[in-house]
C-alpha cells in the first residue's frame, strides 16, 4: 500500500494523522509555553531590588512596534533597544512571521483561550475576517508617533498583556501568596511555603484594573468570532511583522499528487491564510503554526526552505482611502492630545498645566519627552515596593492616560529604592542611584494650614516630621506655638509625609508639582540642592 493510501486509510479510520510526538506543531507548542513562562517569570522578577539574570524588560526590547513608535515619537534612537528588536525584524524578513506563532506570549494566551472557546462554540477556524484593519491601526499608531504622540501602548500586545497581569492578576496572586506565607497553619505543616519568593510584604492594588480586565476579556472573547481574531485583524505589531514577512525563505508547499482535497488545512488554519483551493496561501498572514501540516492526511503539506516564488500571495488588500482615514485618525488623536488644556503650558512655566497632583517617578524625563517615550508597560508600577506608582487617569491629561503617577496616599517613593529607573525599557525613567535621589525633585509638599492639626487646631503633631526621610520639615514658633514648614531645597516630593499624615480623608500635607524640577538637568538639580548646604554654612 502506498504512503498516500495508508495515510488516507488512517485518516478515515481515526480522523488523525501524523501521530509522531516530535512533529513541528508540538515543538511550536513547547516553545510557546517556554516563552509564556519566561514572560511571567520576568514579571515575577520585577520586584525591588531587581536581581533578574535576564533584563525584566526583555520582551519590550524585542518588541519592534514599541521600539519603532518610541524612536519616531521621541526623535531619538535608543541604542539599548536596537539589538533585540532589530534581530526580531531580521528574523521575520528571513524566515517569515514566526514571532506570532512561536514566541509572542499574547498569541499563546489567545491560543489557550481559543481552544476553550472553539470547543465551547464548535466554530470552524476558517472564517477570514478583516486582516487589513491591523495595517490601518499600524498606520494610525505610526502617524500619531510622527506627531510625537504615543498611542502604541493601547494596541501593543506586550503592553496589554503586562498591564493585565500586573493590574488585574497580581493583586489576587499576591493575596494568595501572603495568606500562605503568613498562615500559622501553613508554617506548621509546610514551613517551606512561608518563604515563597516574590510575595510582596503589603497587599498591592491598582487603579484601572477593571478597565484592563474588560479590555483583555474583550480581546479573548473575540475568539468566539474566529481563532486568533486579535492577531488576524487587530494587532499592529502583527501588521508590522506581516509587512516584513513577504520575502521569507520558509514557504508552505502542497504536493498536488498527494493532496486529497479534504480542505482540513483550510479549516484548521487559525489565521485564515490558506486560500480556498488549499494550495495557495497568504504568506503575510501565515504564522507558521504548522496546524496545516499536522492535519494533512497524506502529508501533502510541508514548509521547506525554498526560494520558489509560487504557491503563495503577498498582497495585503489594503484600501488606500481607509488607510488614509486611519492615518487621519492618528493625526486627529495627536491634535486632540496637543489641544488638551491639561497638556498646555501656562505662561513661561516649564511644567504643563495638568493636575497639580501629576507626580512622576524620580529620574523621569521632562514631561514632553516622558510622554513620547512611556509605552505604558506598567513595569515601574509592578516594581514599586510601596505600590505608590499607579496608572494616571486624569492627572496627566489625555496624552498621559495610564502613564505612571505617584499617589502618595497609596504609597510614597521609598528613599532607598531605585527600581523604576532600573526596569523602564524606554528610559522614560532614567536610571538613578539612591544617592542621587536626594536632589531628583519630583514635587514638593505643602501644608494645608486649614486642616493641619498644628496650624488649625493648635495641637501637637509630629507625624510628617518623624517620617520625612530627607529631613525637609523645620519648625518655627508662630503665635506662641512651634509650627511645621517645608524646606524647598530638601523636599524631593517623595510623599512619605502625605502617606503618613493622620488627617483623613485628604492629608493636611500634600505633594504637588510645584517643586517638580525635571525640566532641569541632573547637574542643575544638584546645584539647586547644594544651594541649601551653602546657605547652612
Ligand atoms: S499578531 Fe500580535 S498578538 Fe498576535 S501573535 Fe503576533 S504579535 Fe502577538
Ligand atoms: S515609565 Fe513606566 S510605564 Fe512608562 S515605559 Fe517606563 S516603565 Fe513602562
Coordinates of C-alpha atoms and ligand atoms in Angstrom, one line a residue:
X1 CA 0.0 0.0 0.0
X2 CA 1.4 3.4 -1.0
X3 CA 2.1 6.0 1.7
X4 CA -0.8 8.2 0.4
X5 CA -3.3 5.3 0.6
X6 CA -2.1 4.4 4.0
X7 CA -2.5 8.0 5.2
X8 CA -5.9 8.2 3.7
X9 CA -7.0 5.0 5.4
X10 CA -5.6 6.1 8.8
X11 CA -7.3 9.5 8.3
X12 CA -10.7 7.9 7.5
X13 CA -10.5 5.5 10.4
X14 CA -9.2 7.7 13.1
X15 CA -9.5 11.3 11.8
X16 CA -5.9 11.7 13.0
X17 CA -2.7 11.9 11.1
X18 CA 1.0 12.0 11.9
X19 CA 0.9 10.5 15.4
X20 CA 4.6 11.4 16.0
X21 CA 5.2 13.4 19.1
X22 CA 8.1 15.4 17.6
X23 CA 6.0 17.0 14.9
X24 CA 6.5 20.7 14.4
X25 CA 3.2 21.6 15.9
X26 CA 4.2 20.1 19.2
X27 CA 7.6 21.7 19.1
X28 CA 5.9 25.0 18.5
X29 CA 3.6 24.5 21.4
X30 CA 6.5 23.8 23.7
X31 CA 8.4 26.9 22.5
X32 CA 5.2 28.9 23.1
X33 CA 4.9 27.6 26.7
X34 CA 8.6 28.3 27.4
X35 CA 8.2 31.9 26.2
X36 CA 5.0 32.4 28.1
X37 CA 6.6 31.0 31.2
X38 CA 9.6 33.3 30.7
X39 CA 7.3 36.3 30.3
X40 CA 5.6 35.5 33.6
X41 CA 8.9 34.7 35.3
X42 CA 10.3 38.0 34.3
X43 CA 7.3 39.8 35.7
X44 CA 7.7 37.8 38.9
X45 CA 11.3 39.0 39.0
X46 CA 10.1 42.6 38.6
X47 CA 10.4 43.3 42.3
X48 CA 12.6 45.5 44.3
X49 CA 15.6 45.0 44.4
X50 CA 15.7 44.0 40.8
X51 CA 18.0 41.0 40.5
X52 CA 16.9 39.2 37.4
X53 CA 19.5 37.3 35.3
X54 CA 17.7 38.4 32.2
X55 CA 16.6 42.1 31.8
X56 CA 13.0 42.2 33.0
X57 CA 12.1 44.4 30.1
X58 CA 13.3 41.7 27.7
X59 CA 10.0 41.4 25.8
X60 CA 9.7 45.1 25.3
X61 CA 13.2 45.3 23.9
X62 CA 12.2 42.6 21.5
X63 CA 9.0 44.4 20.5
X64 CA 9.6 46.2 17.2
X65 CA 6.3 48.2 17.5
X66 CA 7.0 49.7 20.9
X67 CA 10.6 50.4 19.9
X68 CA 9.8 51.9 16.5
X69 CA 7.0 54.1 17.8
X70 CA 9.2 55.3 20.7
X71 CA 12.0 56.2 18.2
X72 CA 9.7 58.1 16.0
X73 CA 7.8 59.9 18.8
X74 CA 10.9 60.9 20.7
X75 CA 13.0 61.5 17.5
X76 CA 15.7 59.6 19.3
X77 CA 17.3 56.2 18.7
X78 CA 17.9 54.3 21.9
X79 CA 20.9 52.1 21.4
X80 CA 19.9 49.5 24.0
X81 CA 16.7 48.8 22.2
X82 CA 18.2 48.1 18.8
X83 CA 19.7 44.6 19.1
X84 CA 16.7 42.5 20.1
X85 CA 14.1 44.4 18.2
X86 CA 16.4 44.5 15.2
X87 CA 17.1 40.8 15.5
X88 CA 13.4 40.1 15.6
X89 CA 12.9 42.2 12.4
X90 CA 15.7 40.4 10.5
X91 CA 14.4 37.1 11.7
X92 CA 11.0 38.0 10.2
X93 CA 12.4 39.1 6.9
X94 CA 14.5 36.0 6.5
X95 CA 12.2 33.3 8.0
X96 CA 8.7 34.8 8.0
X97 CA 6.2 35.7 10.8
X98 CA 7.4 33.0 13.2
X99 CA 7.3 35.5 16.0
X100 CA 3.5 35.5 16.2
X101 CA 3.1 31.7 16.1
X102 CA 6.0 30.8 18.3
X103 CA 7.2 33.5 20.6
X104 CA 4.5 36.1 21.3
X105 CA 3.1 35.4 24.8
X106 CA -0.1 37.2 23.9
X107 CA -0.6 34.9 20.9
X108 CA 0.0 31.9 23.3
X109 CA -2.7 33.1 25.7
X110 CA -5.1 33.7 22.8
X111 CA -4.4 30.1 21.6
X112 CA -5.1 28.7 25.0
X113 CA -8.3 30.7 25.3
X114 CA -9.3 29.8 21.8
X115 CA -9.0 26.1 22.5
X116 CA -11.6 26.5 25.2
X117 CA -13.8 28.9 23.2
X118 CA -13.7 27.0 20.0
X119 CA -14.6 23.8 21.8
X120 CA -17.5 25.5 23.5
X121 CA -18.7 27.2 20.4
X122 CA -17.8 24.4 18.0
X123 CA -16.9 27.0 15.4
X124 CA -14.6 26.4 12.5
X125 CA -11.3 28.2 12.3
X126 CA -11.7 29.2 8.7
X127 CA -13.6 32.5 8.5
X128 CA -11.3 35.1 7.1
X129 CA -12.2 38.3 8.9
X130 CA -10.8 41.8 8.2
X131 CA -7.0 41.4 8.2
X132 CA -6.5 44.8 6.6
X133 CA -7.7 46.6 9.8
X134 CA -4.4 45.8 11.6
X135 CA -2.5 47.7 8.9
X136 CA -4.8 50.7 9.3
X137 CA -4.2 50.6 13.1
X138 CA -0.5 50.4 12.5
X139 CA -0.7 53.4 10.3
X140 CA -2.7 55.3 13.0
X141 CA -0.1 54.4 15.6
X142 CA 2.9 55.5 13.5
X143 CA 1.3 58.7 12.2
X144 CA 0.4 59.7 15.7
X145 CA 4.0 59.0 16.7
X146 CA 5.2 61.2 13.8
X147 CA 3.3 64.0 15.6
X148 CA 5.2 63.0 18.8
X149 CA 2.2 61.3 20.5
X150 CA 2.5 57.7 21.7
X151 CA -0.6 55.6 21.3
X152 CA 1.2 52.3 20.6
X153 CA 0.5 51.4 24.2
X154 CA -3.2 51.0 23.5
X155 CA -2.7 48.2 20.9
X156 CA 0.7 46.8 21.7
X157 CA 0.3 43.1 22.7
X158 CA 3.1 43.1 25.3
X159 CA 1.8 46.3 26.9
X160 CA -1.7 44.9 27.0
X161 CA -0.7 41.6 28.5
X162 CA 1.7 43.1 31.0
X163 CA -0.9 45.6 32.2
X164 CA -3.4 42.8 32.6
X165 CA -1.1 40.6 34.6
X166 CA 0.1 43.5 36.8
X167 CA -3.1 45.5 37.3
X168 CA -5.6 42.6 37.3
X169 CA -3.9 39.3 38.3
X170 CA -1.1 40.4 40.6
X171 CA -3.4 41.5 43.4
X172 CA -5.2 38.2 43.8
X173 CA -2.0 36.2 43.3
X174 CA -0.2 38.3 46.0
X175 CA -3.2 37.9 48.3
X176 CA -3.0 34.1 48.0
X177 CA 0.8 34.2 48.4
X178 CA 0.5 36.4 51.5
X179 CA -2.1 34.2 53.0
X180 CA 0.1 31.2 52.6
X181 CA 3.3 32.8 53.8
X182 CA 1.5 34.4 56.8
X183 CA -0.6 31.5 57.9
X184 CA 0.4 29.7 61.1
X185 CA -1.2 26.5 59.9
X186 CA 1.0 26.6 56.8
X187 CA 4.0 27.4 59.0
X188 CA 3.3 24.2 61.0
X189 CA 2.5 21.9 58.1
X190 CA 4.7 23.1 55.3
X191 CA 7.3 25.6 56.6
X192 CA 8.9 25.9 53.1
X193 CA 5.7 27.6 51.9
X194 CA 6.3 30.5 54.3
X195 CA 9.2 31.7 52.2
X196 CA 7.7 31.9 48.7
X197 CA 9.9 34.4 46.8
X198 CA 8.4 37.5 45.1
X199 CA 5.5 37.7 47.5
X200 CA 5.1 41.4 48.4
X201 CA 5.0 42.4 52.1
X202 CA 1.9 44.6 51.7
X203 CA -1.1 43.9 49.5
X204 CA -0.8 45.6 46.1
X205 CA -3.7 47.0 44.3
X206 CA -4.0 49.1 41.1
X207 CA -6.5 51.6 39.8
X208 CA -8.0 50.8 36.4
X209 CA -7.9 47.1 37.0
X210 CA -11.5 46.7 35.9
X211 CA -10.9 48.5 32.6
X212 CA -7.8 46.5 31.9
X213 CA -9.7 43.3 32.7
X214 CA -12.6 44.3 30.4
X215 CA -10.3 45.1 27.5
X216 CA -8.3 41.9 27.8
X217 CA -11.5 39.9 28.3
X218 CA -12.9 41.5 25.2
X219 CA -9.8 40.5 23.2
X220 CA -10.1 36.9 24.4
X221 CA -13.9 36.9 23.7
X222 CA -13.2 37.8 20.1
X223 CA -12.1 34.2 19.8
X224 CA -15.8 33.4 19.6
X225 CA -15.8 35.0 16.1
X226 CA -12.7 33.3 14.9
X227 CA -9.5 31.9 16.2
X228 CA -6.7 34.4 16.8
X229 CA -9.2 37.2 15.9
X230 CA -6.9 39.7 17.5
X231 CA -3.8 38.6 15.7
X232 CA -5.5 38.3 12.3
X233 CA -7.4 41.5 12.4
X234 CA -6.2 44.0 15.0
X235 CA -2.7 43.6 16.2
X236 CA -0.5 46.4 14.8
X237 CA 2.7 44.5 15.8
X238 CA 1.4 41.6 13.8
X239 CA 0.8 44.0 10.9
X240 CA 4.4 45.3 11.1
X241 CA 5.8 41.8 11.1
X242 CA 3.4 40.8 8.3
X243 CA 4.7 43.7 6.1
X244 CA 8.2 42.4 6.5
X245 CA 7.4 38.7 6.0
X246 CA 6.6 38.6 2.3
X247 CA 10.2 37.6 1.4
X248 CA 10.9 34.8 3.9
X249 CA 12.6 31.6 2.8
X250 CA 10.4 29.2 4.7
X251 CA 7.4 28.6 2.4
X252 CA 4.3 26.4 2.6
X253 CA 4.1 24.0 -0.3
X254 CA 1.5 21.4 -1.2
X255 CA 2.1 18.5 -3.5
X256 CA -0.9 18.2 -5.9
X257 CA -0.4 14.5 -6.4
X258 CA -0.7 13.8 -2.7
X259 CA -3.5 16.3 -1.8
X260 CA -6.9 14.6 -1.4
X261 CA -8.8 17.9 -1.4
X262 CA -10.2 17.3 2.1
X263 CA -9.7 21.1 2.9
X264 CA -8.9 20.3 6.5
X265 CA -5.8 22.5 6.3
X266 CA -8.0 25.4 5.1
X267 CA -10.4 24.9 8.0
X268 CA -7.7 24.4 10.6
X269 CA -5.6 27.5 9.7
X270 CA -6.0 29.7 12.7
X271 CA -5.0 32.8 10.7
X272 CA -7.3 32.1 7.8
X273 CA -4.4 32.4 5.5
X274 CA -5.0 29.3 3.3
X275 CA -6.9 30.2 0.1
X276 CA -10.0 28.1 -0.9
X277 CA -8.0 25.9 -3.3
X278 CA -5.8 24.8 -0.3
X279 CA -2.7 25.0 -2.4
X280 CA -2.0 28.7 -2.2
X281 CA -1.9 30.8 0.9
X282 CA -1.4 34.4 2.1
X283 CA 2.3 34.5 3.0
X284 CA 2.0 37.6 5.2
X285 CA -0.8 36.1 7.3
X286 CA 0.9 32.7 8.0
X287 CA 2.4 32.5 11.5
X288 CA 4.0 29.0 10.9
X289 CA 1.8 27.2 13.5
X290 CA 2.1 24.0 11.4
X291 CA -1.5 23.1 12.0
X292 CA -2.0 22.6 8.3
X293 CA 0.9 20.1 8.2
X294 CA -0.4 18.2 11.2
X295 CA -3.9 17.8 9.8
X296 CA -2.8 16.9 6.3
X297 CA -3.6 13.2 6.0
X298 CA -1.3 12.2 3.1
X299 CA 1.5 14.5 4.1
X300 CA 0.9 16.8 1.1
X301 CA 1.8 20.0 3.0
X302 CA 5.3 20.9 4.1
X303 CA 7.3 24.0 4.9
X304 CA 10.7 23.6 3.2
X305 CA 13.4 26.2 2.9
X306 CA 13.0 27.4 -0.7
X307 CA 13.4 30.3 -3.0
X308 CA 10.5 29.3 -5.2
X309 CA 8.1 32.2 -5.8
X310 CA 4.9 30.3 -6.4
X311 CA 2.1 28.9 -4.2
X312 CA 1.6 32.0 -2.2
X313 CA 0.4 35.6 -2.4
X314 CA 1.9 38.6 -0.7
X315 CA -0.9 41.1 -1.3
X316 CA -2.3 42.9 1.7
X317 CA -5.6 44.1 0.3
X318 CA -5.1 47.5 1.8
X319 CA -7.6 50.1 0.7
X320 CA -5.8 53.4 0.2
X321 CA -8.7 55.5 1.3
X322 CA -9.2 53.6 4.5
X323 CA -5.5 53.7 5.2
X324 CA -5.6 57.5 4.8
X325 CA -8.7 57.6 7.0
X326 CA -6.9 55.8 9.9
X327 CA -3.8 57.9 9.3
X328 CA -6.0 61.0 9.7
X329 CA -7.4 59.5 12.9
X330 CA -3.8 59.3 14.2
X331 CA -3.4 62.9 13.3
X332 CA -6.7 63.8 15.0
X333 CA -5.7 62.0 18.1
X334 CA -2.3 63.8 18.2
X335 CA -4.2 67.1 17.6
X336 CA -6.7 66.4 20.4
X337 CA -3.8 65.5 22.8
X338 CA -2.0 68.7 21.9
X339 CA -5.1 70.8 22.2
X340 CA -6.0 69.2 25.6
X341 CA -5.9 72.1 28.1
X342 CA -4.2 69.9 30.7
X343 CA -1.3 69.4 28.2
X344 CA -0.7 73.1 27.8
X345 CA 1.9 75.3 29.4
X346 CA 0.7 78.4 31.3
X347 CA 2.9 81.4 30.5
X348 CA 6.6 80.5 30.6
X349 CA 6.0 77.6 33.0
X350 CA 8.2 74.7 32.2
X351 CA 5.5 72.4 33.6
X352 CA 2.4 71.5 31.7
X353 CA -0.9 72.6 33.4
X354 CA -2.2 69.2 34.1
X355 CA -3.3 68.3 37.5
X356 CA -1.1 69.6 40.3
X357 CA -1.0 66.0 41.6
X358 CA 0.7 64.5 38.5
X359 CA 3.8 63.4 40.3
X360 CA 6.2 61.4 38.2
X361 CA 8.7 58.9 39.5
X362 CA 12.2 60.2 40.2
X363 CA 14.5 60.1 37.2
X364 CA 11.6 60.8 34.8
X365 CA 12.4 62.9 31.7
X366 CA 10.8 66.3 31.4
X367 CA 7.1 65.9 30.7
X368 CA 7.1 66.2 26.9
X369 CA 9.9 63.7 26.5
X370 CA 8.4 61.4 29.1
X371 CA 5.1 61.2 27.3
X372 CA 6.9 60.5 24.0
X373 CA 8.8 57.6 25.5
X374 CA 6.5 56.0 28.0
X375 CA 4.9 52.9 26.5
X376 CA 2.6 52.2 29.5
X377 CA 4.2 48.8 30.1
X378 CA 3.5 49.2 33.8
X379 CA 6.8 47.6 34.8
X380 CA 7.6 50.6 37.0
X381 CA 4.2 50.1 38.8
X382 CA 4.8 46.4 39.3
X383 CA 8.3 47.0 40.8
X384 CA 7.4 49.9 43.1
X385 CA 7.7 48.4 46.5
X386 CA 5.2 50.8 48.2
X387 CA 2.6 50.4 45.4
X388 CA 2.6 54.2 45.1
X389 CA 3.0 54.2 41.4
X390 CA -0.4 54.0 39.8
X391 CA -1.7 54.5 36.2
X392 CA -2.8 58.1 35.6
X393 CA -6.5 58.6 35.0
X394 CA -6.9 62.4 34.5
X395 CA -3.8 63.7 36.3
X396 CA -1.7 63.9 33.1
X397 CA -4.3 64.8 30.5
X398 CA -5.4 62.7 27.6
X399 CA -1.9 62.2 26.4
X400 CA -0.8 61.0 29.7
X401 CA -3.5 58.4 30.2
X402 CA -2.2 55.3 32.0
X403 CA 1.3 56.8 32.5
X404 CA 2.7 56.2 36.0
X405 CA 2.0 58.8 38.7
X406 CA 2.9 58.7 42.3
X407 CA -0.2 58.6 44.6
X408 CA 1.3 59.2 48.0
X409 CA -1.8 58.3 49.8
X410 CA -1.4 54.7 48.5
X411 CA 2.4 54.6 48.8
X412 CA 5.3 57.0 48.9
X413 CA 8.6 56.9 46.9
X414 CA 10.9 55.0 49.2
X415 CA 14.3 56.6 49.9
X416 CA 16.4 53.6 49.2
X417 CA 14.6 52.4 46.1
X418 CA 15.9 52.9 42.5
X419 CA 13.8 50.2 40.9
X420 CA 11.6 52.1 38.4
X421 CA 14.7 53.5 36.8
X422 CA 16.2 50.0 36.5
X423 CA 13.2 48.5 34.8
X424 CA 11.9 51.2 32.4
X425 CA 12.6 49.8 28.9
X426 CA 12.5 53.1 27.0
X427 CA 14.4 55.2 29.5
X428 CA 11.3 57.4 30.1
X429 CA 12.6 57.0 33.6
X430 CA 16.3 57.3 33.5
X431 CA 18.4 55.1 35.9
X432 CA 19.4 56.8 39.1
X433 CA 21.2 56.0 42.3
X434 CA 19.8 56.2 45.8
X435 CA 22.4 58.9 46.5
X436 CA 21.1 61.0 43.6
X437 CA 17.5 60.7 44.8
X438 CA 18.0 63.5 47.3
X439 CA 18.2 66.0 44.5
X440 CA 15.8 64.5 42.0
X441 CA 12.9 66.8 42.7
X442 CA 9.6 65.3 41.6
X443 CA 7.3 67.7 43.5
X444 CA 7.1 69.5 46.8
X445 CA 5.0 69.0 49.9
X446 CA 2.8 71.9 51.0
X447 CA 1.0 72.2 54.3
X448 CA -2.7 73.0 54.2
X449 CA -3.0 75.2 57.3
X450 CA -6.8 74.9 57.3
X451 CA -6.6 71.2 58.1
X452 CA -3.1 70.7 59.7
X453 CA -3.6 69.6 63.3
X454 CA -0.9 72.0 64.5
X455 CA -1.9 75.0 62.4
X456 CA -5.7 74.6 62.5
X457 CA -6.2 73.2 66.0
X458 CA -3.2 74.4 67.9
X459 CA -2.4 70.9 68.9
X460 CA 0.8 68.9 68.8
X461 CA 1.6 66.6 65.9
X462 CA 4.9 65.5 64.6
X463 CA 4.0 62.7 62.2
X464 CA 5.2 64.3 59.0
X465 CA 8.5 65.4 60.5
X466 CA 9.1 62.0 62.1
X467 CA 8.6 60.2 58.8
X468 CA 10.4 62.5 56.4
X469 CA 13.5 60.6 55.2
X470 CA 15.0 63.8 53.8
X471 CA 14.6 65.9 57.0
X472 CA 12.8 68.5 54.9
X473 CA 10.5 69.8 57.7
X474 CA 11.5 72.5 60.0
X475 CA 9.8 74.3 62.8
X476 CA 9.2 77.9 63.7
X477 CA 7.3 79.5 66.5
X478 CA 4.2 81.3 65.2
X479 CA 1.6 82.7 67.6
X480 CA 3.3 81.1 70.5
X481 CA 3.4 77.5 69.2
X482 CA 6.0 75.6 67.1
X483 CA 4.6 75.1 63.6
X484 CA 5.9 73.0 60.7
X485 CA 7.3 74.4 57.4
X486 CA 8.7 72.7 54.3
X487 CA 12.3 73.3 53.2
X488 CA 12.1 73.7 49.4
X489 CA 15.7 72.7 48.9
X490 CA 15.3 69.4 50.8
X491 CA 11.8 68.3 49.9
X492 CA 12.0 66.0 46.9
X493 CA 8.3 65.3 46.8
X494 CA 8.6 61.7 47.9
X495 CA 5.2 61.9 49.6
X496 CA 6.1 60.0 52.8
X497 CA 4.7 62.8 54.9
X498 CA 1.4 62.7 52.9
X499 CA 1.3 58.9 53.2
X500 CA 1.5 59.0 57.0
X501 CA -0.4 62.2 57.8
X502 CA -3.2 61.3 60.2
X503 CA -5.7 63.8 58.8
X504 CA -8.4 62.0 56.8
X505 CA -9.5 61.6 54.1
X506 CA -7.3 64.2 52.5
X507 CA -3.9 64.7 54.1
X508 CA -3.0 68.1 55.5
X509 CA 0.4 67.9 53.9
X510 CA 0.2 67.1 50.2
X511 CA 2.8 66.8 47.4
X512 CA 2.2 68.7 44.2
X513 CA 4.0 69.5 41.0
X514 CA 5.2 72.9 42.3
X515 CA 8.7 71.7 43.1
X516 CA 9.0 69.4 40.0
X517 CA 12.4 70.2 38.6
X518 CA 12.6 67.6 35.9
X519 CA 13.0 70.3 33.2
X520 CA 16.4 70.9 34.7
X521 CA 19.4 68.7 34.1
X522 CA 20.5 66.4 36.9
X523 CA 23.5 68.7 37.4
X524 CA 21.3 71.7 37.7
X525 CA 19.0 69.9 40.2
X526 CA 22.1 69.0 42.2
X527 CA 23.2 72.6 42.3
X528 CA 19.7 73.7 43.5
X529 CA 20.0 71.2 46.3
X530 CA 23.6 72.3 47.2
X531 CA 22.4 75.9 47.5
X532 CA 20.8 74.8 50.7
X533 CA 24.0 73.4 52.0
X534 CA 25.8 76.7 51.2
X535 CA 23.2 78.6 53.0
X536 CA 23.6 76.5 56.1
X537 CA 27.3 77.1 56.1
Ligands
LIG1 S1 -0.4 39.1 15.9 FE1 0.3 40.4 17.6 S2 -0.6 39.4 19.4 FE2 -0.8 38.0 17.7 S3 1.0 36.8 18.0 FE3 1.6 38.4 16.5 S4 2.5 40.0 17.8 FE4 1.4 38.6 19.2
LIG2 S1 7.6 54.9 32.6 FE1 6.9 53.0 33.5 S2 5.1 52.6 32.2 FE2 6.3 54.1 31.1 S3 7.7 52.9 29.8 FE3 8.8 53.3 31.7 S4 8.4 51.5 33.0 FE4 6.9 51.5 31.4

